[in-house]
Each structure stands twice: as C-alpha cells, then as structure tokens.
Coordinates of C-alpha atoms in Angstrom, one line a residue:
M1 CA -25.6 -31.4 -19.5
E2 CA -22.0 -30.3 -20.1
L3 CA -20.9 -27.6 -17.6
E4 CA -18.6 -24.7 -18.5
R5 CA -15.0 -25.6 -17.4
P6 CA -12.9 -22.7 -16.2
A7 CA -9.7 -22.1 -18.1
P8 CA -6.2 -22.5 -16.5
G9 CA -5.7 -19.8 -13.9
E10 CA -9.5 -19.1 -13.8
V11 CA -11.9 -19.6 -10.9
H12 CA -15.7 -19.4 -10.9
V13 CA -17.4 -18.8 -7.5
S14 CA -21.2 -18.6 -7.1
Q15 CA -22.9 -17.2 -4.0
A16 CA -26.5 -16.9 -3.0
I17 CA -27.2 -13.6 -1.4
Q18 CA -28.7 -14.0 2.1
P19 CA -30.2 -11.3 4.4
A20 CA -27.0 -11.3 6.4
H21 CA -25.1 -10.2 3.2
A22 CA -27.4 -7.2 2.5
N23 CA -27.6 -3.6 3.6
L24 CA -30.7 -1.7 4.8
R25 CA -32.0 -1.4 1.3
G26 CA -31.9 -5.2 0.8
E27 CA -29.0 -4.9 -1.6
L28 CA -25.8 -6.9 -1.5
S29 CA -23.4 -4.9 0.7
A30 CA -20.2 -3.7 -0.9
A31 CA -18.3 -4.9 2.1
Q32 CA -19.5 -8.5 1.5
L33 CA -18.9 -8.3 -2.2
L34 CA -15.3 -7.1 -1.6
K35 CA -14.6 -10.1 0.6
W36 CA -15.9 -12.5 -2.1
I37 CA -14.0 -10.8 -4.8
D38 CA -10.7 -11.0 -2.8
A39 CA -11.3 -14.6 -2.0
A40 CA -12.0 -15.5 -5.7
A41 CA -8.9 -13.6 -6.9
C42 CA -6.7 -15.3 -4.3
L43 CA -8.0 -18.7 -5.4
A44 CA -7.2 -17.9 -9.1
A45 CA -3.7 -16.7 -8.2
E46 CA -2.9 -19.8 -6.1
K47 CA -4.2 -22.0 -8.9
H48 CA -1.7 -20.5 -11.3
A49 CA 1.3 -20.1 -8.8
G50 CA 0.9 -23.3 -6.9
V51 CA 1.8 -21.6 -3.7
S52 CA -0.2 -19.5 -1.1
C53 CA -0.9 -16.0 -2.2
V54 CA -1.9 -12.8 -0.4
T55 CA -3.4 -9.6 -1.8
A56 CA -0.7 -7.0 -2.6
S57 CA -2.8 -4.3 -4.3
V58 CA -6.2 -3.6 -5.9
D59 CA -6.9 -1.6 -9.0
D60 CA -10.0 0.6 -9.2
I61 CA -13.2 -1.3 -8.5
Q62 CA -16.3 0.1 -10.2
F63 CA -19.7 -0.8 -8.9
E64 CA -22.1 -0.6 -11.9
E65 CA -25.1 -2.7 -10.8
T66 CA -26.7 -3.9 -7.6
A67 CA -27.8 -7.4 -6.5
R68 CA -30.5 -8.2 -4.0
V69 CA -31.4 -10.8 -1.4
G70 CA -32.4 -14.0 -3.1
Q71 CA -30.3 -13.5 -6.2
V72 CA -27.2 -15.6 -7.1
I73 CA -24.0 -13.9 -8.3
T74 CA -21.1 -15.5 -10.0
I75 CA -17.6 -14.1 -9.6
K76 CA -15.1 -15.0 -12.3
A77 CA -11.5 -14.5 -11.4
K78 CA -8.8 -15.0 -13.9
V79 CA -5.0 -14.6 -14.0
T80 CA -4.3 -12.3 -17.0
R81 CA -0.5 -11.9 -16.6
A82 CA 2.3 -12.9 -14.2
F83 CA 5.1 -10.4 -13.4
S84 CA 8.4 -11.0 -11.7
T85 CA 8.4 -10.3 -7.9
S86 CA 10.8 -9.8 -5.1
M87 CA 10.0 -13.3 -3.8
E88 CA 12.4 -16.1 -4.7
I89 CA 9.6 -17.8 -6.7
H90 CA 9.5 -18.0 -10.4
L91 CA 6.0 -17.6 -11.7
K92 CA 5.2 -19.4 -14.9
P93 CA 3.9 -17.3 -17.8
V94 CA 0.2 -17.2 -18.5
T95 CA -1.0 -19.4 -21.4
L96 CA -2.9 -17.3 -23.9
L97 CA -5.6 -19.4 -25.6
T98 CA -8.0 -16.9 -27.2
E99 CA -7.9 -13.4 -28.8
Q100 CA -9.6 -12.1 -25.6
D101 CA -6.7 -13.6 -23.6
H102 CA -4.2 -11.6 -25.6
V103 CA -6.2 -8.4 -25.1
E104 CA -6.4 -8.9 -21.3
H105 CA -2.7 -9.8 -21.2
N106 CA -1.7 -6.5 -22.9
L107 CA -4.1 -4.5 -20.7
A108 CA -2.6 -6.1 -17.6
S109 CA 0.8 -4.6 -18.7
E110 CA -0.8 -1.2 -19.1
R111 CA -2.4 -1.4 -15.7
R112 CA 1.0 -2.3 -14.2
K113 CA 2.6 0.8 -15.8
V114 CA -0.2 2.9 -14.2
R115 CA 0.4 1.3 -10.8
L116 CA 4.2 1.9 -10.9
Q117 CA 3.9 5.5 -11.9
H118 CA 0.9 6.3 -9.6
E119 CA 2.9 7.8 -6.8
D120 CA 5.1 10.0 -8.9
T121 CA 2.0 11.2 -10.9
F122 CA 0.1 12.0 -7.7
K123 CA 3.1 14.0 -6.3
N124 CA 3.4 16.0 -9.5
L125 CA -0.3 16.8 -9.5
M126 CA -0.2 17.9 -5.9
K127 CA 2.7 20.2 -6.7
E128 CA 0.8 21.6 -9.6
S129 CA -2.4 22.1 -7.6
G130 CA -0.5 24.2 -5.1
K131 CA -0.1 26.9 -7.8
F132 CA -3.8 27.7 -7.9
D133 CA -6.8 27.7 -5.6
D134 CA -10.3 26.5 -6.3
P135 CA -12.0 29.8 -7.0
T136 CA -15.5 28.5 -5.9
C137 CA -14.3 27.3 -2.5
D138 CA -14.3 30.8 -0.9
E139 CA -17.1 32.4 -3.0
E140 CA -19.9 29.8 -2.9
E141 CA -22.5 29.8 -0.2
G142 CA -23.4 26.6 1.6
T143 CA -19.9 25.2 1.8
V144 CA -19.3 22.9 4.8
S145 CA -16.4 21.7 6.9
T146 CA -15.6 18.0 7.1
R147 CA -14.8 17.9 10.8
G148 CA -18.1 16.3 11.6
T149 CA -17.5 13.4 9.2
S150 CA -14.5 12.0 11.2
V151 CA -15.2 8.4 12.3
Q152 CA -13.0 5.8 14.1
S153 CA -13.5 2.1 14.4
I154 CA -11.5 -0.7 16.0
E155 CA -11.5 -4.3 15.1
L156 CA -9.8 -7.3 16.7
V157 CA -8.5 -9.8 14.1
L158 CA -9.8 -13.3 15.0
P159 CA -9.1 -16.6 13.3
P160 CA -12.1 -16.4 11.0
H161 CA -10.7 -13.2 9.6
A162 CA -7.4 -14.7 8.5
N163 CA -6.0 -17.4 6.2
H164 CA -4.2 -20.6 7.3
H165 CA -1.0 -18.6 7.8
G166 CA -2.6 -16.3 10.2
N167 CA -2.5 -13.2 7.9
T168 CA -5.7 -11.1 7.8
F169 CA -7.7 -11.5 4.6
G170 CA -7.3 -8.4 2.4
G171 CA -11.0 -8.6 1.5
Q172 CA -11.8 -8.5 5.3
I173 CA -9.8 -5.4 5.7
M174 CA -11.5 -3.8 2.7
A175 CA -14.9 -4.7 4.1
W176 CA -14.1 -3.1 7.4
M177 CA -12.8 0.0 5.6
E178 CA -16.1 0.2 3.6
T179 CA -18.1 0.1 6.8
V180 CA -16.4 3.0 8.5
A181 CA -16.2 5.0 5.2
T182 CA -20.0 4.5 4.8
I183 CA -20.6 6.0 8.2
S184 CA -18.4 9.0 7.4
A185 CA -20.1 9.7 4.1
S186 CA -23.6 9.4 5.7
R187 CA -22.8 12.2 8.1
L188 CA -22.4 14.6 5.2
C189 CA -25.5 13.5 3.1
R190 CA -27.8 12.4 5.9
A191 CA -28.9 9.4 3.8
H192 CA -27.6 5.9 3.0
P193 CA -24.5 6.3 0.8
L194 CA -24.0 3.8 -2.0
L195 CA -20.4 2.8 -2.8
K196 CA -19.6 3.8 -6.4
S197 CA -15.9 2.8 -6.6
V198 CA -12.8 2.1 -4.7
D199 CA -9.6 3.9 -5.7
M200 CA -6.5 1.9 -6.4
F201 CA -4.5 1.0 -3.3
K202 CA -1.9 -1.4 -2.1
F203 CA -1.2 -3.1 1.3
R204 CA 1.9 -1.6 2.9
G205 CA 2.3 -4.4 5.4
P206 CA 0.6 -7.4 6.9
S207 CA -1.6 -7.9 9.9
T208 CA -2.1 -11.1 11.8
V209 CA -4.5 -12.8 14.2
G210 CA -4.5 -10.9 17.5
D211 CA -3.8 -7.5 15.9
R212 CA -6.0 -4.6 16.8
L213 CA -6.9 -2.7 13.6
V214 CA -7.8 1.0 14.0
F215 CA -9.7 2.6 11.1
N216 CA -9.9 6.4 10.8
A217 CA -12.2 7.8 8.1
I218 CA -13.0 11.3 7.0
V219 CA -14.6 13.0 4.0
N220 CA -11.9 14.6 1.7
N221 CA -13.9 16.4 -1.0
T222 CA -17.2 16.3 -2.9
F223 CA -17.8 16.4 -6.6
Q224 CA -21.4 17.2 -7.5
T225 CA -23.2 13.9 -6.8
C226 CA -20.3 12.0 -5.3
V227 CA -18.1 12.2 -2.3
E228 CA -14.6 10.9 -1.6
V229 CA -13.9 9.4 1.8
G230 CA -10.3 8.6 2.9
V231 CA -9.6 5.7 5.3
R232 CA -6.3 5.0 7.1
V233 CA -5.7 1.7 8.8
E234 CA -3.1 1.1 11.5
A235 CA -2.3 -2.3 13.1
F236 CA -1.2 -2.8 16.7
D237 CA 0.0 -6.0 18.5
C238 CA -0.2 -6.1 22.3
Q239 CA 3.0 -4.2 22.9
E240 CA 2.3 -1.6 20.2
W241 CA -1.3 -1.2 21.6
S242 CA -0.1 -0.4 25.1
G243 CA 2.6 2.0 23.7
G244 CA 0.2 3.8 21.3
R245 CA 2.5 3.2 18.3
G246 CA 0.9 1.3 15.4
R247 CA 1.9 0.2 11.9
H248 CA 0.4 2.0 8.9
I249 CA -0.8 -1.0 6.8
N250 CA -3.1 0.6 4.3
S251 CA -4.9 3.8 3.1
A252 CA -7.7 3.8 0.6
F253 CA -10.2 6.2 -0.9
L254 CA -13.8 5.3 -1.5
I255 CA -16.2 7.2 -3.7
Y256 CA -20.0 7.2 -2.8
N257 CA -23.3 8.4 -4.3
A258 CA -26.4 8.8 -2.3
V259 CA -30.1 8.8 -3.4
D260 CA -33.2 10.4 -1.9
D261 CA -36.6 8.8 -1.3
K262 CA -37.4 9.1 -5.1
E263 CA -34.2 7.2 -5.9
E264 CA -32.7 10.4 -7.4
L265 CA -29.0 11.3 -6.9
I266 CA -28.3 13.7 -4.1
T267 CA -26.1 16.7 -4.7
F268 CA -23.5 17.0 -2.0
P269 CA -22.6 20.3 -0.4
R270 CA -19.2 21.7 -1.4
I271 CA -16.3 21.4 1.0
K272 CA -14.6 24.3 2.6
P273 CA -11.1 23.4 3.8
M274 CA -10.3 25.0 7.2
S275 CA -6.9 23.7 8.3
K276 CA -3.7 22.9 6.5
D277 CA -4.5 19.2 6.6
D278 CA -8.0 19.9 5.2
F279 CA -6.4 21.6 2.2
R280 CA -4.0 18.7 1.7
R281 CA -6.9 16.2 1.7
Y282 CA -9.0 18.5 -0.5
R283 CA -6.3 18.9 -3.2
G284 CA -5.4 15.2 -2.9
A285 CA -9.0 14.3 -3.8
L286 CA -8.8 16.5 -6.8
A287 CA -5.6 14.9 -8.0
R288 CA -7.0 11.4 -7.5
K289 CA -10.1 12.2 -9.4
R290 CA -8.0 13.4 -12.3
I291 CA -5.9 10.2 -12.2
R292 CA -9.1 8.1 -12.0
L293 CA -10.4 9.8 -15.2
G294 CA -7.2 9.0 -17.0
R295 CA -7.1 5.4 -15.8
K296 CA -10.7 4.7 -16.7
Y297 CA -9.7 3.9 -20.3
I298 CA -7.1 1.4 -19.2
I299 CA -9.1 -0.3 -16.5
S300 CA -12.4 -0.7 -18.3
H301 CA -11.4 -0.7 -22.0
K302 CA -15.0 -1.2 -23.0
G303 CA -16.2 -1.0 -26.6
E304 CA -19.1 1.1 -27.6
V305 CA -21.8 1.1 -30.2
P306 CA -20.8 3.4 -33.1
L307 CA -22.9 6.6 -33.1
C308 CA -21.9 7.9 -36.5
I309 CA -24.7 9.3 -38.6
H310 CA -24.9 8.6 -42.4
W311 CA -24.5 11.8 -44.4
D312 CA -27.6 12.5 -46.3
T313 CA -27.5 15.3 -48.9
G314 CA -31.3 15.5 -48.8
N315 CA -31.2 16.2 -45.0
Q316 CA -28.0 18.2 -44.8
V317 CA -29.6 21.3 -43.2
S318 CA -31.0 19.3 -40.4
L319 CA -27.8 17.4 -39.8
S320 CA -25.7 20.5 -39.8
N321 CA -28.0 22.3 -37.4
G322 CA -28.1 19.2 -35.2
N323 CA -24.3 19.3 -35.1
V324 CA -24.3 22.9 -33.8
E325 CA -27.0 22.3 -31.3
A326 CA -25.2 19.2 -29.9
L327 CA -22.1 21.2 -29.2
K328 CA -24.1 24.0 -27.5
S329 CA -26.0 21.5 -25.5
L330 CA -22.8 19.9 -24.3
A331 CA -21.4 23.3 -23.3
A332 CA -24.6 24.2 -21.4
K333 CA -24.6 21.1 -19.2
S334 CA -24.1 21.6 -15.4
G335 CA -21.4 19.8 -13.4
W336 CA -18.3 20.9 -15.2
E337 CA -15.4 20.8 -12.8
V338 CA -11.8 22.2 -13.0
T339 CA -9.1 19.6 -13.1
S340 CA -6.2 21.8 -14.2
A341 CA -5.4 25.5 -14.4
V342 CA -2.1 26.8 -15.7
E343 CA -1.7 30.5 -16.8
K344 CA -4.0 31.0 -19.8
I345 CA -5.4 27.5 -19.9
K346 CA -8.0 25.7 -17.8
I347 CA -9.2 22.1 -18.3
Y348 CA -12.7 21.0 -17.1
T349 CA -14.2 17.6 -17.1
L350 CA -17.8 16.4 -16.9
E351 CA -18.9 12.8 -16.0
E352 CA -22.4 11.7 -16.5
H353 CA -23.7 8.1 -17.0
N354 CA -20.2 6.8 -17.6
I355 CA -19.7 9.4 -20.4
L356 CA -16.6 11.6 -20.1
S357 CA -16.4 15.1 -21.7
V358 CA -13.6 17.6 -21.6
C359 CA -13.5 21.3 -22.0
V360 CA -10.2 23.2 -22.6
E361 CA -10.6 26.9 -22.0
K362 CA -8.0 29.3 -23.4
H363 CA -7.5 33.1 -23.1
V364 CA -6.3 34.6 -26.4
E365 CA -5.0 38.1 -26.9
R366 CA -6.5 38.4 -30.4
P367 CA -10.0 39.4 -31.6
A368 CA -12.7 36.7 -31.6
H369 CA -13.4 37.0 -35.4
L370 CA -9.8 36.2 -36.1
A371 CA -9.7 33.1 -33.8
Y372 CA -12.9 32.0 -35.5
H373 CA -11.6 32.2 -39.0
L374 CA -8.4 30.4 -38.1
L375 CA -10.0 27.6 -36.1
S376 CA -12.9 27.0 -38.4
D377 CA -10.6 26.1 -41.3
F378 CA -9.5 22.6 -40.4
T379 CA -6.9 22.5 -43.1
K380 CA -4.8 24.7 -40.8
R381 CA -5.3 22.4 -37.8
P382 CA -2.1 20.3 -38.4
L383 CA -0.1 23.6 -38.1
W384 CA -0.8 23.7 -34.3
D385 CA -2.3 20.4 -33.3
P386 CA 0.1 17.4 -33.2
H387 CA -2.8 15.0 -32.9
Y388 CA -3.7 15.8 -36.5
M389 CA -1.4 14.7 -39.3
S390 CA -3.5 15.8 -42.3
C391 CA -6.9 17.5 -42.9
E392 CA -8.4 17.8 -46.3
V393 CA -11.9 18.9 -47.5
I394 CA -13.6 16.1 -49.3
D395 CA -17.1 17.7 -49.7
W396 CA -17.7 21.5 -49.7
V397 CA -21.4 21.2 -48.6
S398 CA -21.9 25.0 -48.2
E399 CA -20.1 28.2 -47.1
D400 CA -20.6 27.2 -43.5
D401 CA -20.4 23.4 -43.7
Q402 CA -17.6 21.1 -44.9
I403 CA -16.8 17.4 -44.6
Y404 CA -13.1 16.7 -43.9
Y405 CA -11.0 13.5 -44.0
I406 CA -8.5 13.5 -41.1
T407 CA -5.5 11.3 -40.3
C408 CA -4.0 11.0 -36.8
P409 CA -0.6 9.6 -35.6
V410 CA 0.0 6.3 -33.8
V411 CA -0.9 6.1 -30.1
N412 CA 0.0 3.2 -27.8
D413 CA 1.7 1.2 -30.7
D414 CA -1.7 0.8 -32.4
K415 CA -2.5 1.6 -36.0
P416 CA -2.8 5.3 -37.0
K417 CA -6.4 6.6 -36.8
D418 CA -8.5 8.4 -39.4
L419 CA -11.8 10.2 -39.2
V420 CA -14.5 11.6 -41.5
V421 CA -16.1 14.6 -39.9
L422 CA -18.7 17.3 -40.6
V423 CA -17.5 20.8 -39.5
S424 CA -20.3 23.3 -39.1
R425 CA -19.5 26.9 -38.3
R426 CA -21.7 29.7 -37.3
R427 CA -21.1 33.4 -36.7
P428 CA -22.9 35.2 -33.8
L429 CA -26.5 36.2 -34.3
K430 CA -27.2 40.0 -34.1
D431 CA -25.9 41.4 -30.8
G432 CA -24.3 38.1 -30.0
H433 CA -20.7 37.5 -29.0
T434 CA -20.2 33.7 -29.5
Y435 CA -18.8 32.1 -32.6
T436 CA -19.4 28.4 -33.0
V437 CA -17.4 25.6 -34.8
A438 CA -19.1 22.2 -34.3
V439 CA -17.6 18.8 -35.2
R440 CA -19.0 15.3 -35.4
S441 CA -18.2 12.1 -37.4
V442 CA -20.3 11.1 -40.4
I443 CA -20.4 8.1 -42.6
L444 CA -19.6 8.8 -46.2
P445 CA -19.9 5.8 -48.6
S446 CA -17.2 7.3 -50.9
V447 CA -14.6 7.1 -48.0
P448 CA -14.9 3.6 -46.5
P449 CA -12.6 2.4 -43.7
S450 CA -9.0 1.6 -44.8
P451 CA -7.0 -1.4 -43.5
Q452 CA -4.1 1.0 -43.0
Y453 CA -6.0 3.0 -40.4
S454 CA -8.3 2.4 -37.4
R455 CA -11.5 4.4 -38.1
S456 CA -12.3 6.7 -35.2
E457 CA -15.3 8.7 -34.2
I458 CA -16.1 12.1 -32.8
I459 CA -19.5 12.1 -31.1
S460 CA -19.7 15.9 -30.4
A461 CA -16.8 18.4 -30.3
G462 CA -15.9 21.9 -31.4
F463 CA -15.0 25.4 -30.4
L464 CA -17.1 28.2 -28.8
I465 CA -15.3 31.5 -29.2
R466 CA -16.5 34.4 -27.0
A467 CA -15.3 38.0 -27.4
I468 CA -14.0 39.6 -24.2
D469 CA -13.3 42.9 -25.9
S470 CA -12.3 44.1 -29.3
S471 CA -8.8 42.7 -29.0
S472 CA -9.2 39.5 -26.9
C473 CA -11.4 36.4 -26.6
T474 CA -11.9 33.1 -24.8
V475 CA -11.7 30.0 -26.9
S476 CA -13.3 26.9 -25.3
Y477 CA -12.8 23.5 -26.9
F478 CA -15.3 20.8 -26.0
N479 CA -15.2 17.0 -26.7
Q480 CA -17.6 14.3 -25.7
I481 CA -15.0 11.5 -25.6
S482 CA -15.5 8.3 -27.5
A483 CA -13.5 5.1 -26.7
S484 CA -11.6 5.4 -30.0
I485 CA -10.2 8.8 -29.2
L486 CA -9.8 8.4 -25.4
P487 CA -6.2 7.2 -25.7
Y488 CA -5.3 10.7 -26.9
F489 CA -6.8 12.2 -23.7
A490 CA -6.2 9.5 -21.1
G491 CA -2.6 10.3 -20.2
N492 CA -3.3 14.0 -19.9
L493 CA -6.4 13.6 -17.7
G494 CA -4.5 11.1 -15.6
G495 CA -1.7 13.5 -15.0
W496 CA 1.2 11.6 -16.6
S497 CA 1.1 13.6 -19.8
K498 CA 0.8 17.3 -20.7
S499 CA -0.4 16.9 -24.3
I500 CA -3.6 18.8 -23.9
E501 CA -1.9 21.8 -22.2
E502 CA 0.9 21.7 -24.8
T503 CA -1.7 21.6 -27.7
A504 CA -3.7 24.4 -26.1
A505 CA -0.5 26.5 -25.8
S506 CA 0.3 25.8 -29.4
C507 CA -3.2 26.9 -30.4
I508 CA -2.9 30.2 -28.5
Q509 CA 0.5 30.9 -30.1
F510 CA -0.8 30.1 -33.6
I511 CA -3.7 32.5 -33.2
E512 CA -1.7 35.3 -31.5
N513 CA 1.2 35.1 -34.0
T514 CA -1.1 35.5 -37.0
T515 CA -1.4 39.0 -38.4
D516 CA -4.4 40.6 -40.0
D517 CA -2.3 40.9 -43.2
G518 CA -1.6 37.2 -43.1
L519 CA -5.3 36.5 -42.6
I520 CA -6.2 38.5 -45.7
S521 CA -3.6 36.8 -47.8
I522 CA -4.7 33.3 -46.7
F523 CA -8.5 33.9 -47.1

C-alpha cells in the first residue's frame, strides 16, 4: 500500500486520544490539542527553514468538532508562505505546486495584513466605543459583576515544558492559559465550559526553564451563548520573583460556550461593568468581537453550497411570498447585538451556526412612504450605494415583484461581481406601520453567468421601513451574508473600513434630499 507523502514544508502528526488527554466529558481537552497543534506547526516551520523555530503568534483558532477518548486525530501542518523577519536568516520562498497552494499562499498574505493592522484597528474601535454606551447594560435586570470570575494560577517551567534551547513551548503556555480561563468561565455559568475559539495573539517575549509563570484570568464580557475570558501571563526568574516584578510575555482572549444536561447551549447573564477597568475590558471585548467577525472571512475562506432558487413563473406567487417571509423571519430572530453606533446609524450582527447576518438601522427625517418608494426601486440604488454599479429590470413580474440584473465593482483585486435578484415589495397591511422590500438571488436561464463577472448570491436581504411619525421613519437593512458578498462587509465589520456607515449615511442623504415634487416627477 502506498502511503500519502507530505509535500515540502508539510507535516502530518497522528495522535491516539488517551484518558489523560480528555476532560470530564471524555472529550479531547482543548489544552492538549493546542499543544499538539503548536508542536506540529513548529515541525513544519523547521522543515522549511532548516533552523530551530519558536512560535511568534497565533491567528484565530476555531473549534468546530470534538474528538473523544479512543479516537485518533491527524494534525496536518503546512507552511503556506514565508515572510522576511528581523532575524539575520533568509527564508527560502514556498514552492507552490497546486492551485490550492496558490489560494493558501494568497490568503497567508491577507492574514498577515490583518495581523499588522490589528493593534491600530483595536485602538480605533476602542476610541469609537467611548462615544456611546451599551444601552442595555444599565436597564436590563439580571446583570452580574465579573469580580467573582477572577482566577490566578502559577506554574513552574520544567525541562519537559521546554524545547532543546530551554525556551517554553508556546503550546504549553497556551494549554496553561486554557486551563485557568476554563475555571474563570465556569464561575459564571456554573457548568463545564467548552472552548469555542482562541483570539489572535502573539508572544511578547520568551520564558525559559526555571521561570515562574503567573496566569491571571477574568471574564470580560458575554454575548448571548458565549463568554470572553481574558488571560494575562507574566514570567519571573528568581530575582524578579523575590522583587515582585515580572515580564509580561503574553495576553490572550478565549471564547467559550457551555451546555446544560440536555446538551443545549446555556445563555450567559449580561455583564454589568462596575469599575473603570471593568468598562475597559467590557468595551475591549466588544471591539475584539467585531474584529473577529471581519477576520472570519479571511481566516476560514470556506466555500458554500449555492442556495439560489430557480425562478419558476408557474410558482411565482409562492416564491415571492417566501422572499418576504424570509426577510421578516431574519429580522425577528433573537440575539442581535450592537457592534457600532454613530449618530443616526447603528450596526447589529447576529451569529448562529456559523451564519453571519448584519442589520444596519438608520433614522431618516422623511416619511416612511417616501423612503419605501425610493428604496424599493433598485434602478436608483447606484445613486447612493457605491457597491452597486448598475441595476436594470430584466423581468417585470408584477407591480410588487421585479427581477433585476446587478453589477458590482471589483473587491480585493478579484473579478467584478454580478447578481440576478428578485425584489419583492409590500406596503403595510391595514393599521400597519412597516413597509417591506425583500431581496434574494434567483437563477434565470436567460441570464447565465458571464466569464467577465463572478456570479454572487444574496440569500436573504432587504429593507424594513417603520414609520415613527408622519415626517420620520426608521430604515433597517438586513443581509444574511453569503461567502460571495462577505468581502464587501468584512473590512467594515472588522473595524478597518467604514464602508457600511458611509453607505448608510449616503442612503439617508439620498432620501432626505428628495422632495415630494421630485418623487412625483420620477414616478
């Protein structure tokens, strides 16, 4: 039998999961897995570089499945790109053999850009968050303080914890961090927390055999069914230990879920910041969550099964009504959380089962019926939305339903995108106050994909327009984001772009600057 041979710069490591590797649930502990991942990555790096390597930083780690005692896992580590460093060592470029190698090579460059701008992005988001408070923090009952979640642990670095140079394994430090963070999270949920992800972090300095490592963990914030725990690590040699002055070598942020006896996710209580430091950590967690959402596209870059429906003229009433109901169902879901609030504009996000949705809420000083007429006519969309180059009606299905062909500009040096969408609009029912404009992609045989464009997809999107009074309204734009349109949102959600806020402001200006006379002449 011919065995699979790893490519250059690639390492395969198989491990049998023993009881000592498992947690109380009989599942492979995240701490053990982090050690194995770090070791495999180091072996791959050394295979490429030809010299000893140490872990400098770790991007987001997402835990999607569990493994149990008795199972065997295989860890595949691969060098995807080599960058210049401050060391006097020239790293040879990575040989790209397959199309997948080229994809991973390009993604490595994108991830590096995110790493380099992470600190500036975080500072900007923290500065922005200081302009508004979380309105639910003071009003909601059942909020709790995080003081009882503070945990400290001390570890002595011994030879088995270090490499042959005496430097502590990065994976070992991560494992100890996971242990203390788990204890902290458990004090809030009173159940066994399950590590969901580890936020991107880098090692600020080394630790060696003989160091005392002090780990301090505390809950920073909660988000519905997950909680963020911050861990700070300081290293002390003998002199530093007696003097009480250590070296800050790392900080990391770990995100947990917890389940009850029925294996259903537990909803965590909301956090009520008490001190100045509590508020700093609370807002920092909000900023990091926003960055994680934006980075998710770059880190995972997963494809998806197209969900477009085939347009059927014999079933057009059902398809149109389904389009409207899908938008209303998306808007009615629980768990929407504010990620940004500036003047007349608020941005909410919703994560469920690895599906990301966005809501952009705008306050408009014009009547709801005017906003509805302007926003339901997609031929006017390019007048205020820079993400739309052209919109033309290709099938006038009915007075309330049209199919549009849309072209979009280039993003990330890719081909421009195009879409074929069904737009279904509904006025309020009797005594109602909400206008609806629903959008989703459809497949139309008369408009096949073009080699000039990358055909994109809208799963469910649109506007809900609610009258506040006779002269103002709230316009809420919803979008259940597909992989093909996520590049348009990722930068904004991650905090390194303001495109959503700028587009929302342009939309407000477009509606508020349109006169009733202008509306009559247009329609």
